[in-house]
Short mmCIF file of C-alpha atoms in Angstrom, two decimals:
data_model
loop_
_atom_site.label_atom_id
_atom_site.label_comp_id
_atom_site.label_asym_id
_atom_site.label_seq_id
_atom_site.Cartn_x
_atom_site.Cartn_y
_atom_site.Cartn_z
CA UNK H 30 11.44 -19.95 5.49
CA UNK H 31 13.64 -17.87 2.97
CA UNK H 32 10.59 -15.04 3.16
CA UNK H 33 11.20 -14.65 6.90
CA UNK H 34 14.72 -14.69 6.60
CA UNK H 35 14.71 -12.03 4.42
CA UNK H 36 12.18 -10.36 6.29
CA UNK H 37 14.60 -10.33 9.75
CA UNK H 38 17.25 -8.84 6.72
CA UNK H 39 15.07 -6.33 6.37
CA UNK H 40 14.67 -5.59 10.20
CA UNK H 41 18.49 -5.84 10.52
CA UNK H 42 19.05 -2.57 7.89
CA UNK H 43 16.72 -0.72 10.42
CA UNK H 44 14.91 2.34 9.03
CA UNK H 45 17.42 2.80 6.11
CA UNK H 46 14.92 1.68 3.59
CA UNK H 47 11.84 2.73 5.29
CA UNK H 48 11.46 5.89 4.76
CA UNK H 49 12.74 6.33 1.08
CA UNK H 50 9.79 3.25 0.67
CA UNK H 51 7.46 5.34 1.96
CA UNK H 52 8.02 8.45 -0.32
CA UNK H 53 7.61 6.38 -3.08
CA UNK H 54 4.18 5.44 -1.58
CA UNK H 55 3.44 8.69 -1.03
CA UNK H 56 4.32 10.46 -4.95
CA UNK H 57 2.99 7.33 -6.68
CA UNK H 58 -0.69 8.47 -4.07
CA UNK H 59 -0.06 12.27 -5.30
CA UNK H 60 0.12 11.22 -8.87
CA UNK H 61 -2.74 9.09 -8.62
CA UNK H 62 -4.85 12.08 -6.73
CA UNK H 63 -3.45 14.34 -9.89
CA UNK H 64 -4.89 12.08 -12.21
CA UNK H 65 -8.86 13.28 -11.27
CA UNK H 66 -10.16 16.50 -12.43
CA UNK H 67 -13.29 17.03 -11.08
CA UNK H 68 -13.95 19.92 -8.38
CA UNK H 69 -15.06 17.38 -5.75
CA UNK H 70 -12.27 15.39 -5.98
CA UNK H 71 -10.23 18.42 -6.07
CA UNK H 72 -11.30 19.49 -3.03
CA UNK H 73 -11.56 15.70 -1.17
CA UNK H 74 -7.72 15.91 -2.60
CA UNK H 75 -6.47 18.95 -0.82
CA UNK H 76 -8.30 17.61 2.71
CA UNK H 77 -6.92 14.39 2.12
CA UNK H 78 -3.37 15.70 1.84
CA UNK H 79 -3.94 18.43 4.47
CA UNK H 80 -4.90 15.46 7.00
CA UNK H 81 -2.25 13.54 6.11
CA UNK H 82 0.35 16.43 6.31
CA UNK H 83 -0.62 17.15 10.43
CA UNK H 84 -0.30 13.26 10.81
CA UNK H 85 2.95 12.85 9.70
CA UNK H 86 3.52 15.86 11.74
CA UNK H 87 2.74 14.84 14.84
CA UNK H 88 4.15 11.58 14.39
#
C-alpha cells in the first residue's frame, strides 16, 4: 500500500523528475559504453548512440 501511494506521489510531481531520471540513465549508459575498447564495440557504440539520438528526436 505505502509503494503505491508513493507511486501516485510520484505521478502527482508530473514530469519534474522524469527527465533529470532519465539523464542519469543515459550518462551512467555512456560511461558504461566508454568503458570497452575494442574497435567493434567502438563502432556498435557510435550506432547505438546514433539510433538512439534520432529516437529521442522524433519523440
Amino acid at each position: 500500500m505505502a509503494t503505491q501511494q508513493t507511486r501516485n506521489a510520484h505521478e502527482a510531481q508530473g514530469l519534474s523528475g522524469y527527465p533529470r531520471k532519465r539523464e542519469t540513465e543515459l550518462l551512467h549508459l555512456g560511461r558504461r559504453a566508454w568503458a570497452y575498447r575494442d574497435q567493434a564495440s567502438h563502432f556498435r557504440r557510435i550506432i547505438f548512440w546514433s539510433d538512439l539520438l534520432t529516437a529521442s528526436i522524433e519523440r
